[in-house]
Short mmCIF file of C-alpha atoms in Angstrom, two decimals:
data_model
loop_
_atom_site.label_atom_id
_atom_site.label_comp_id
_atom_site.label_asym_id
_atom_site.label_seq_id
_atom_site.Cartn_x
_atom_site.Cartn_y
_atom_site.Cartn_z
CA MET A 1 0.00 0.00 0.00
CA SER A 2 1.37 3.44 -0.76
CA LYS A 3 0.37 7.03 -0.41
CA VAL A 4 1.89 9.73 -2.59
CA THR A 5 1.88 13.29 -1.22
CA ASN A 6 4.05 16.03 -2.72
CA ARG A 7 6.21 13.38 -4.35
CA THR A 8 6.85 11.70 -1.00
CA VAL A 9 5.90 8.06 -0.70
CA ILE A 10 4.77 6.12 2.35
CA THR A 11 4.98 2.49 1.32
CA SER A 12 5.04 -0.99 2.77
CA CYS A 13 8.52 -2.39 2.30
CA VAL A 14 7.67 -5.63 0.49
CA PHE A 15 9.91 -6.35 -2.51
CA ALA A 16 8.70 -7.56 -5.92
CA ALA A 17 11.13 -9.38 -8.18
CA SER A 18 10.79 -6.78 -10.92
CA LEU A 19 12.09 -3.89 -8.76
CA MET A 20 15.58 -2.55 -9.44
CA ILE A 21 18.15 -2.48 -6.65
CA ALA A 22 18.76 0.93 -5.10
CA SER A 23 21.77 1.73 -2.93
CA SER A 24 21.66 3.08 0.60
CA ALA A 25 24.19 3.81 3.31
CA SER A 26 24.06 3.97 7.08
CA ALA A 27 26.44 6.14 9.04
CA ALA A 28 28.60 4.47 11.65
CA LEU A 29 27.41 5.19 15.18
CA PRO A 30 29.09 4.77 18.58
CA PHE A 31 27.33 2.10 20.67
CA PHE A 32 27.33 1.54 24.41
CA SER A 33 26.20 -1.49 26.37
CA SER A 34 23.76 -1.41 29.28
CA ASP A 35 26.83 -1.09 31.54
CA ASN A 36 27.85 2.06 29.62
CA GLU A 37 30.85 0.24 28.21
CA PRO A 38 31.74 0.98 24.55
CA VAL A 39 30.74 -1.78 22.13
CA THR A 40 33.33 -2.15 19.40
CA SER A 41 31.32 -4.63 17.34
CA LEU A 42 27.73 -5.83 16.97
CA ALA A 43 28.95 -9.18 15.68
CA PRO A 44 28.51 -11.17 18.93
CA MET A 45 24.90 -10.04 19.28
CA LEU A 46 24.15 -10.63 15.59
CA GLU A 47 25.64 -14.14 15.67
CA LYS A 48 22.96 -15.03 18.22
CA THR A 49 20.12 -13.06 16.62
CA THR A 50 20.36 -13.50 12.84
CA PRO A 51 19.46 -17.24 12.92
CA GLY A 52 16.02 -16.06 14.07
CA ILE A 53 15.48 -13.89 10.97
CA VAL A 54 14.21 -15.61 7.82
CA THR A 55 13.56 -14.80 4.18
CA ILE A 56 10.01 -15.33 2.96
CA SER A 57 9.16 -15.91 -0.69
CA VAL A 58 5.59 -16.15 -1.89
CA GLU A 59 3.67 -17.10 -5.01
CA GLY A 60 0.01 -16.51 -5.58
CA THR A 61 -2.74 -14.97 -7.63
CA GLN A 62 -3.94 -11.42 -7.19
CA VAL A 63 -7.70 -11.17 -7.69
CA SER A 64 -9.26 -7.77 -8.36
CA ARG A 65 -13.00 -7.11 -8.49
CA GLN A 66 -14.71 -4.09 -9.94
CA GLN A 67 -18.39 -3.26 -10.10
CA VAL A 68 -19.54 -2.62 -13.67
CA PRO A 69 -22.09 0.19 -14.15
CA GLU A 70 -25.52 -1.20 -14.94
CA VAL A 71 -25.58 0.33 -18.41
CA PHE A 72 -22.62 -1.87 -19.41
CA ARG A 73 -23.56 -5.07 -17.59
CA ARG A 74 -25.15 -6.72 -20.61
CA PHE A 75 -21.70 -6.79 -22.21
CA PHE A 76 -20.10 -8.55 -19.20
CA GLY A 77 -22.91 -10.79 -17.96
CA GLY A 78 -22.96 -12.34 -14.49
CA ASN A 79 -23.77 -10.20 -11.47
CA GLY A 80 -22.14 -7.05 -12.83
CA GLU A 81 -18.78 -7.74 -11.20
CA GLN A 82 -15.66 -7.89 -13.35
CA VAL A 83 -12.98 -10.21 -11.97
CA GLN A 84 -9.34 -10.20 -13.03
CA GLU A 85 -6.64 -12.65 -11.89
CA ARG A 86 -2.92 -11.97 -12.08
CA PRO A 87 -0.11 -14.27 -10.82
CA PHE A 88 2.58 -12.70 -8.66
CA LYS A 89 5.80 -13.49 -6.81
CA GLY A 90 7.30 -11.55 -3.92
CA LEU A 91 9.96 -11.50 -1.22
CA GLY A 92 9.91 -10.32 2.35
CA SER A 93 11.30 -11.07 5.79
CA GLY A 94 10.11 -12.81 8.94
CA VAL A 95 11.05 -13.34 12.58
CA ILE A 96 10.97 -16.64 14.49
CA ILE A 97 9.23 -15.95 17.81
CA ASP A 98 8.74 -19.55 19.03
CA ALA A 99 11.35 -22.12 18.02
CA ASP A 100 9.57 -25.12 19.54
CA LYS A 101 6.23 -24.47 17.82
CA GLY A 102 7.66 -23.06 14.60
CA TYR A 103 5.87 -19.69 14.84
CA ILE A 104 7.12 -16.97 12.50
CA VAL A 105 5.80 -13.41 12.41
CA THR A 106 5.77 -11.28 9.28
CA ASN A 107 3.67 -8.54 7.72
CA ASN A 108 0.27 -9.38 6.32
CA HIS A 109 1.09 -7.60 3.07
CA VAL A 110 4.04 -9.96 2.54
CA VAL A 111 1.88 -13.10 2.48
CA ASP A 112 -1.52 -11.69 1.52
CA ASN A 113 -3.16 -13.75 -1.26
CA ALA A 114 -0.18 -16.13 -1.29
CA ASP A 115 -0.95 -19.67 -2.44
CA GLU A 116 2.53 -20.92 -1.54
CA ILE A 117 4.85 -19.61 1.19
CA THR A 118 8.49 -20.68 1.42
CA VAL A 119 10.73 -19.82 4.36
CA LYS A 120 14.50 -19.72 3.85
CA LEU A 121 16.48 -20.08 7.06
CA ASN A 122 19.75 -18.39 7.94
CA ASP A 123 21.73 -21.52 6.97
CA GLY A 124 20.13 -21.73 3.53
CA ARG A 125 17.59 -24.48 4.19
CA GLU A 126 14.12 -23.93 2.76
CA VAL A 127 10.82 -25.15 4.23
CA LYS A 128 7.16 -24.63 3.38
CA ALA A 129 5.03 -22.58 5.76
CA LYS A 130 1.32 -22.18 6.30
CA LYS A 131 -0.49 -19.06 7.44
CA LEU A 132 -2.27 -19.52 10.77
CA GLY A 133 -3.95 -16.12 10.66
CA ALA A 134 -3.48 -12.47 9.88
CA ASP A 135 -4.77 -9.01 10.66
CA GLU A 136 -4.89 -6.68 7.68
CA GLN A 137 -5.54 -3.54 9.72
CA SER A 138 -2.39 -3.88 11.83
CA ASP A 139 -0.45 -5.64 9.04
CA ILE A 140 0.56 -8.68 11.10
CA ALA A 141 0.54 -12.32 9.97
CA LEU A 142 1.51 -15.50 11.82
CA LEU A 143 3.11 -18.43 9.98
CA LYS A 144 3.97 -21.93 11.14
CA VAL A 145 6.61 -24.36 9.89
CA ASP A 146 7.19 -28.00 10.77
CA THR A 147 10.04 -27.94 13.30
CA ASP A 148 11.27 -31.51 12.78
CA ASN A 149 15.09 -31.51 12.61
CA LEU A 150 15.23 -27.75 12.04
CA ASN A 151 16.69 -26.65 15.41
CA LEU A 152 15.17 -23.21 15.05
CA VAL A 153 16.37 -20.19 17.01
CA ALA A 154 13.81 -17.64 18.24
CA VAL A 155 14.42 -13.94 18.81
CA PRO A 156 13.51 -12.96 22.40
CA LEU A 157 10.97 -10.17 22.79
CA ALA A 158 11.71 -6.79 24.35
CA ASP A 159 9.17 -4.78 26.32
CA SER A 160 8.56 -2.22 23.58
CA ASP A 161 6.73 0.08 26.03
CA LYS A 162 10.12 0.72 27.65
CA VAL A 163 11.79 1.81 24.40
CA ARG A 164 12.92 5.44 24.42
CA VAL A 165 13.71 7.92 21.69
CA GLY A 166 17.46 7.76 21.17
CA ASP A 167 17.84 4.03 21.93
CA PHE A 168 20.17 2.28 19.50
CA VAL A 169 18.47 -0.31 17.28
CA VAL A 170 19.44 -2.67 14.48
CA ALA A 171 17.28 -3.67 11.50
CA ILE A 172 17.73 -7.15 10.06
CA GLY A 173 15.96 -8.38 6.95
CA ASN A 174 15.95 -9.15 3.27
CA PRO A 175 16.05 -5.84 1.34
CA PHE A 176 15.97 -6.29 -2.44
CA GLY A 177 16.46 -10.03 -1.95
CA LEU A 178 19.80 -9.53 -0.16
CA SER A 179 19.18 -11.86 2.78
CA GLN A 180 20.51 -11.23 6.30
CA THR A 181 21.27 -7.57 5.68
CA VAL A 182 21.97 -5.58 8.85
CA THR A 183 21.64 -1.80 9.28
CA SER A 184 21.90 0.31 12.43
CA GLY A 185 20.41 3.50 13.80
CA ILE A 186 18.36 4.89 16.65
CA VAL A 187 14.72 5.15 17.65
CA SER A 188 13.70 8.47 16.10
CA ALA A 189 10.16 8.74 17.49
CA LEU A 190 7.43 6.72 19.20
CA GLY A 191 3.67 6.43 18.75
CA ARG A 192 3.69 7.53 15.11
CA SER A 193 0.18 7.49 13.59
CA GLY A 194 -1.90 9.24 10.97
CA LEU A 195 0.29 7.92 8.13
CA ASN A 196 -2.60 6.08 6.42
CA ILE A 197 -0.47 2.95 6.10
CA GLY A 198 -2.95 0.78 7.99
CA GLY A 199 -6.04 0.96 10.11
CA TYR A 200 -4.25 0.77 13.47
CA GLU A 201 -1.02 2.75 13.64
CA ASN A 202 1.30 3.08 16.62
CA PHE A 203 4.68 2.86 14.95
CA ILE A 204 8.22 3.06 16.22
CA GLN A 205 10.13 5.37 13.86
CA THR A 206 13.80 4.65 13.18
CA ASP A 207 16.59 5.95 10.98
CA ALA A 208 18.09 2.46 10.59
CA ALA A 209 18.05 1.89 6.82
CA ILE A 210 14.89 -0.02 5.85
CA ASN A 211 14.19 -0.76 2.20
CA ARG A 212 11.81 -2.82 0.08
CA GLY A 213 12.02 -6.43 1.20
CA ASN A 214 12.64 -5.54 4.86
CA SER A 215 8.90 -5.99 5.50
CA GLY A 216 8.35 -8.44 8.34
CA GLY A 217 11.98 -8.27 9.44
CA ALA A 218 13.29 -7.48 12.90
CA LEU A 219 14.12 -4.24 14.65
CA VAL A 220 16.23 -5.34 17.62
CA SER A 221 17.97 -3.74 20.57
CA LEU A 222 21.70 -4.00 21.25
CA ASN A 223 20.85 -6.94 23.49
CA GLY A 224 19.34 -8.79 20.52
CA GLU A 225 15.75 -8.47 21.75
CA LEU A 226 12.91 -7.86 19.30
CA VAL A 227 11.73 -4.25 19.59
CA GLY A 228 9.46 -4.24 16.53
CA ILE A 229 8.50 -5.68 13.15
CA ASN A 230 9.74 -3.52 10.27
CA THR A 231 6.77 -2.52 8.15
CA ALA A 232 7.05 0.63 6.06
CA ILE A 233 9.36 3.30 4.72
CA PHE A 234 8.88 6.99 4.03
CA GLY A 235 10.73 8.72 1.23
CA PRO A 236 10.90 9.90 -2.38
CA ASN A 237 9.84 7.11 -4.74
CA GLY A 238 9.72 4.64 -1.87
CA GLY A 239 13.49 4.67 -1.27
CA ASN A 240 15.19 4.86 2.11
CA VAL A 241 15.87 8.35 3.48
CA GLY A 242 16.30 7.39 7.10
CA ILE A 243 12.62 7.28 8.04
CA GLY A 244 11.28 3.78 8.64
CA PHE A 245 8.44 2.40 10.74
CA ALA A 246 8.08 -0.74 12.84
CA ILE A 247 5.14 -2.29 14.68
CA PRO A 248 5.98 -2.41 18.42
CA ALA A 249 6.74 -5.89 19.76
CA ASN A 250 4.09 -5.62 22.50
CA MET A 251 1.39 -4.78 19.96
CA MET A 252 2.52 -7.67 17.75
CA LYS A 253 2.55 -10.10 20.70
CA SER A 254 -1.02 -9.20 21.70
CA LEU A 255 -2.29 -9.74 18.16
CA VAL A 256 -0.37 -12.98 17.69
CA ASP A 257 -1.68 -14.38 20.98
CA GLN A 258 -5.23 -13.81 19.71
CA ILE A 259 -4.46 -15.54 16.42
CA ILE A 260 -2.99 -18.52 18.26
CA GLU A 261 -5.99 -18.81 20.59
CA PHE A 262 -8.85 -18.00 18.23
CA GLY A 263 -7.42 -18.26 14.72
CA GLU A 264 -8.22 -14.58 14.22
CA VAL A 265 -7.86 -11.19 15.89
CA ARG A 266 -10.83 -10.43 18.14
CA ARG A 267 -10.22 -6.75 18.46
CA GLY A 268 -11.19 -4.91 21.62
CA LEU A 269 -13.62 -1.99 21.51
CA LEU A 270 -13.76 0.92 23.95
CA GLY A 271 -16.82 2.63 22.45
CA ILE A 272 -15.84 6.29 22.28
CA LEU A 273 -15.51 9.01 19.67
CA GLY A 274 -12.90 11.70 20.06
CA GLN A 275 -9.88 13.55 18.77
CA ASP A 276 -6.33 14.54 19.63
CA VAL A 277 -5.69 17.13 22.30
CA ASP A 278 -3.85 20.01 20.65
CA SER A 279 -3.11 23.60 21.62
CA GLY A 280 -6.36 24.88 20.07
CA LEU A 281 -8.54 22.39 21.94
CA ALA A 282 -6.57 22.93 25.14
CA GLU A 283 -7.17 26.70 24.94
CA ALA A 284 -10.86 26.33 24.06
CA MET A 285 -11.50 23.85 26.88
CA ASN A 286 -9.12 25.55 29.35
CA LEU A 287 -7.08 22.36 29.70
CA ASP A 288 -3.80 21.95 31.56
CA VAL A 289 -2.47 19.37 29.06
CA SER A 290 -1.54 19.61 25.39
CA ARG A 291 -1.47 15.88 24.59
CA GLY A 292 -3.84 12.99 25.06
CA ALA A 293 -7.12 11.59 23.70
CA PHE A 294 -10.14 13.86 24.11
CA VAL A 295 -13.45 11.98 24.51
CA SER A 296 -16.22 13.76 22.62
CA GLU A 297 -18.86 11.01 22.87
CA VAL A 298 -19.39 7.74 24.74
CA SER A 299 -21.61 5.07 23.21
CA GLU A 300 -24.40 3.91 25.49
CA GLY A 301 -23.75 0.46 26.94
CA SER A 302 -20.15 0.38 25.66
CA ALA A 303 -17.07 -0.63 27.64
CA ALA A 304 -16.29 3.04 28.22
CA ASP A 305 -19.82 3.75 29.44
CA LYS A 306 -19.76 0.80 31.84
CA GLY A 307 -16.30 1.85 33.06
CA GLY A 308 -17.44 5.36 33.94
CA ILE A 309 -15.77 7.33 31.14
CA GLN A 310 -17.64 10.52 30.24
CA ALA A 311 -17.70 12.95 27.32
CA GLY A 312 -15.16 15.70 28.03
CA ASP A 313 -12.68 13.34 29.70
CA ILE A 314 -9.09 13.29 28.45
CA ILE A 315 -7.39 9.89 28.48
CA ILE A 316 -3.71 10.48 29.25
CA GLU A 317 -2.44 6.97 30.12
CA ILE A 318 -3.17 3.35 29.29
CA GLU A 319 -1.71 0.74 31.63
CA GLY A 320 0.51 3.44 33.10
CA ARG A 321 1.97 4.42 29.72
CA PRO A 322 1.41 7.94 28.33
CA VAL A 323 -1.13 8.43 25.54
CA THR A 324 -0.14 11.23 23.18
CA SER A 325 -3.00 11.09 20.67
CA PHE A 326 -6.42 9.61 20.00
CA LEU A 327 -5.02 7.46 17.18
CA GLU A 328 -2.39 6.03 19.51
CA LEU A 329 -5.09 5.15 22.04
CA ARG A 330 -7.19 3.58 19.28
CA ALA A 331 -4.27 1.45 18.08
CA LYS A 332 -3.39 0.24 21.57
CA ILE A 333 -7.00 -0.61 22.40
CA GLY A 334 -7.48 -2.24 19.00
CA SER A 335 -4.49 -4.53 19.51
CA LYS A 336 -5.92 -5.88 22.78
CA GLY A 337 -8.44 -8.69 22.68
CA ALA A 338 -12.13 -8.41 23.40
CA GLY A 339 -12.81 -9.02 27.08
CA THR A 340 -9.42 -7.69 28.20
CA LYS A 341 -9.41 -5.53 31.33
CA VAL A 342 -7.58 -2.25 30.71
CA ASN A 343 -6.56 0.42 33.23
CA LEU A 344 -6.88 4.00 32.00
CA THR A 345 -5.86 7.30 33.56
CA LEU A 346 -7.98 10.28 32.58
CA LEU A 347 -8.38 13.94 33.41
CA ARG A 348 -11.80 15.18 34.44
CA LYS A 349 -12.21 18.83 35.36
CA GLY A 350 -8.48 19.10 35.99
CA LYS A 351 -8.26 16.07 38.31
CA GLU A 352 -6.76 12.68 37.50
CA LYS A 353 -9.00 9.65 37.76
CA GLU A 354 -8.22 5.95 37.39
CA VAL A 355 -10.76 3.68 35.71
CA GLN A 356 -10.77 0.05 34.64
CA VAL A 357 -12.74 -1.05 31.58
CA THR A 358 -13.49 -4.47 30.11
CA LEU A 359 -13.21 -4.10 26.35
CA GLY A 360 -16.12 -4.97 24.10
CA ASP A 361 -15.83 -6.96 20.87
CA ALA A 362 -15.22 -4.90 17.74
CA THR A 363 -15.78 -7.99 15.58
CA GLN A 364 -19.30 -8.76 16.76
CA SER A 365 -21.68 -9.39 13.87
CA THR A 366 -24.42 -7.03 15.07
CA VAL A 367 -23.70 -3.49 16.25
CA ALA A 368 -25.39 -0.13 16.64
CA ALA A 369 -24.23 1.85 13.62
CA LYS A 370 -23.60 4.90 15.83
CA GLU A 371 -20.55 3.07 17.22
CA ILE A 372 -19.06 3.02 13.72
CA HIS A 373 -19.94 6.49 12.39
CA PRO A 374 -22.17 9.26 13.82
CA ALA A 375 -23.91 9.72 10.45
CA LEU A 376 -25.22 6.16 10.73
CA GLU A 377 -26.92 6.72 14.08
CA GLY A 378 -30.33 5.09 14.25
CA ALA A 379 -29.42 1.95 12.29
CA THR A 380 -28.55 -1.54 13.48
CA LEU A 381 -25.99 -3.35 11.34
CA THR A 382 -25.75 -7.12 10.84
CA ASN A 383 -23.50 -9.27 8.69
CA GLY A 384 -25.51 -10.73 5.84
CA LYS A 385 -25.95 -11.11 2.09
CA THR A 386 -27.85 -9.51 -0.76
CA LYS A 387 -30.59 -11.45 -2.55
CA GLN A 388 -27.95 -12.25 -5.16
CA GLY A 389 -25.71 -13.86 -2.49
CA VAL A 390 -23.12 -11.07 -2.24
CA ASP A 391 -21.68 -10.54 1.26
CA GLY A 392 -22.33 -7.19 2.91
CA VAL A 393 -23.73 -5.36 5.94
CA VAL A 394 -27.50 -5.42 6.33
CA ILE A 395 -29.52 -2.55 7.81
CA SER A 396 -31.57 -4.81 10.10
CA GLU A 397 -33.29 -2.02 12.04
CA LEU A 398 -33.79 1.67 11.28
CA THR A 399 -35.21 4.50 13.38
CA ALA A 400 -37.40 6.95 11.46
CA ARG A 401 -35.95 10.46 10.98
CA SER A 402 -32.61 9.37 12.42
CA PRO A 403 -29.32 10.53 10.83
CA SER A 404 -29.02 7.22 8.97
CA ALA A 405 -32.53 7.60 7.58
CA LEU A 406 -31.84 11.18 6.54
CA ILE A 407 -28.87 10.15 4.37
CA GLY A 408 -31.22 7.78 2.54
CA LEU A 409 -30.70 4.37 4.13
CA GLN A 410 -33.73 2.07 4.33
CA ASP A 411 -34.53 -1.02 6.35
CA GLY A 412 -33.18 -4.07 4.49
CA ASP A 413 -30.50 -2.17 2.54
CA VAL A 414 -27.18 -4.00 2.20
CA ILE A 415 -23.96 -1.94 2.26
CA ILE A 416 -21.50 -3.64 -0.11
CA GLY A 417 -18.88 -0.92 -0.57
CA VAL A 418 -17.34 2.29 0.76
CA ASN A 419 -15.64 4.64 -1.71
CA ARG A 420 -15.36 1.77 -4.20
CA HIS A 421 -13.80 -0.59 -1.64
CA LYS A 422 -15.71 -3.86 -1.26
CA ILE A 423 -17.34 -4.47 2.12
CA ASP A 424 -18.06 -8.03 3.28
CA ASN A 425 -18.91 -7.56 6.96
CA VAL A 426 -19.24 -5.15 9.88
CA VAL A 427 -15.48 -5.21 10.55
CA ASP A 428 -14.74 -4.20 6.95
CA LEU A 429 -17.27 -1.37 7.20
CA ARG A 430 -15.79 -0.10 10.47
CA ASN A 431 -12.25 -0.15 9.07
CA ALA A 432 -13.23 1.49 5.77
CA LEU A 433 -15.05 4.33 7.53
CA ASP A 434 -12.14 4.79 9.94
CA GLU A 435 -9.78 5.25 6.99
CA ALA A 436 -12.11 7.35 4.82
CA LYS A 437 -11.34 11.05 4.52
CA GLY A 438 -13.77 13.77 3.46
CA VAL A 439 -16.86 12.75 1.49
CA ILE A 440 -17.92 9.11 1.95
CA ALA A 441 -19.89 7.22 -0.69
CA LEU A 442 -21.76 4.11 0.50
CA ASN A 443 -22.42 1.53 -2.21
CA VAL A 444 -25.83 0.07 -1.30
CA LYS A 445 -27.76 -2.85 -2.73
CA ARG A 446 -31.54 -2.33 -2.47
CA GLY A 447 -33.43 -5.27 -3.95
CA VAL A 448 -32.16 -5.58 -7.51
CA SER A 449 -30.95 -1.97 -7.65
CA THR A 450 -27.53 -0.59 -6.81
CA LEU A 451 -27.10 2.99 -5.60
CA TYR A 452 -24.67 5.32 -3.86
CA LEU A 453 -25.51 7.32 -0.73
CA VAL A 454 -23.19 10.19 0.12
CA ILE A 455 -22.08 11.20 3.64
CA ARG A 456 -20.57 14.69 3.74
#
């Protein structure tokens, strides 16, 4: 996925075989151990760590679907959907996190739509892997290989909540197909979000050189502990300019644990709407803080409502860790499983207050539409299908003269797309609306007719 703004590219760092190799350099840096002793070489740490980093090659078929306008459907036949298939090959990186069970973590975009996944170990051996589960919105996937006679080595996990700006880190991966490439740098920033790379963003930023093919590779500390999973780069034409992003190890671990237990991510839901606290809001509300997550609305019956959170509160900590923005809070809550108890620190009328909430389930099949978007208030959404058998989100209940009715929705409508992106279920709808900017066009199936309803 990439976003081009003023000729600057934010892109996932997966590598396709057709890409040309670009050069990059990393400046030498002085390193110090935890005992403040100078480290003259990273070789001892890397000798222990690199066996836990693997190369991932994939083959598969990319399927694209496009709705054909009704006026042209007689030329295409079928249900008005044009389907194209295109074979692809790709390369990426992965990290062994459990040697005994053969668990390997990588990015979802590395293995998405892959029919065949091959893992190449540090010593050159190749084994087939299967995908146990993935989460597109956080870009995490979990693979498993048969461990018989492999003697795998796992990379130990760091507590990524303890990482500080300025900490030395090392990126290990497979840029441009050059396996076991090592680059060094520092942690440049924490809690990066709003990059439109994925639905849930809480990235560690680093200046360690990360290029295409590093996706799914390791960002490790000088002790060889996994700090994060390298995911994206920021720079002209997608090349490295010293700005890379990694998914924090703690966030990855929470998501992977859910995949192992349930086969999928059962994302937690707090049930609030809000925005970042900035200087303008702080001045308007006479606040003593300039960072945090401002709560503008609490959904009735939600985890936040049951936990005592109120509109006007400012959430400043989660589990004792500072919250700098609403998007950071959303990402941290979204990486925790439904039913998880979470401790939050908030400001209410200038005084700190501790609350504990038990997260709801963001993946439930029936939800009040207000929890997804305020313009949909008054509707109840349920996973379902159109009369033609196409998956979508059914308007199962609708309150007269509610906001959802005023935009044109009717009882029995099936939402099948948002801004030309296909919607199969409530989770897809929630994620699409979270990512949408500006005007939103809902693609709705009503009986045999297809129409667009616009939310401004």
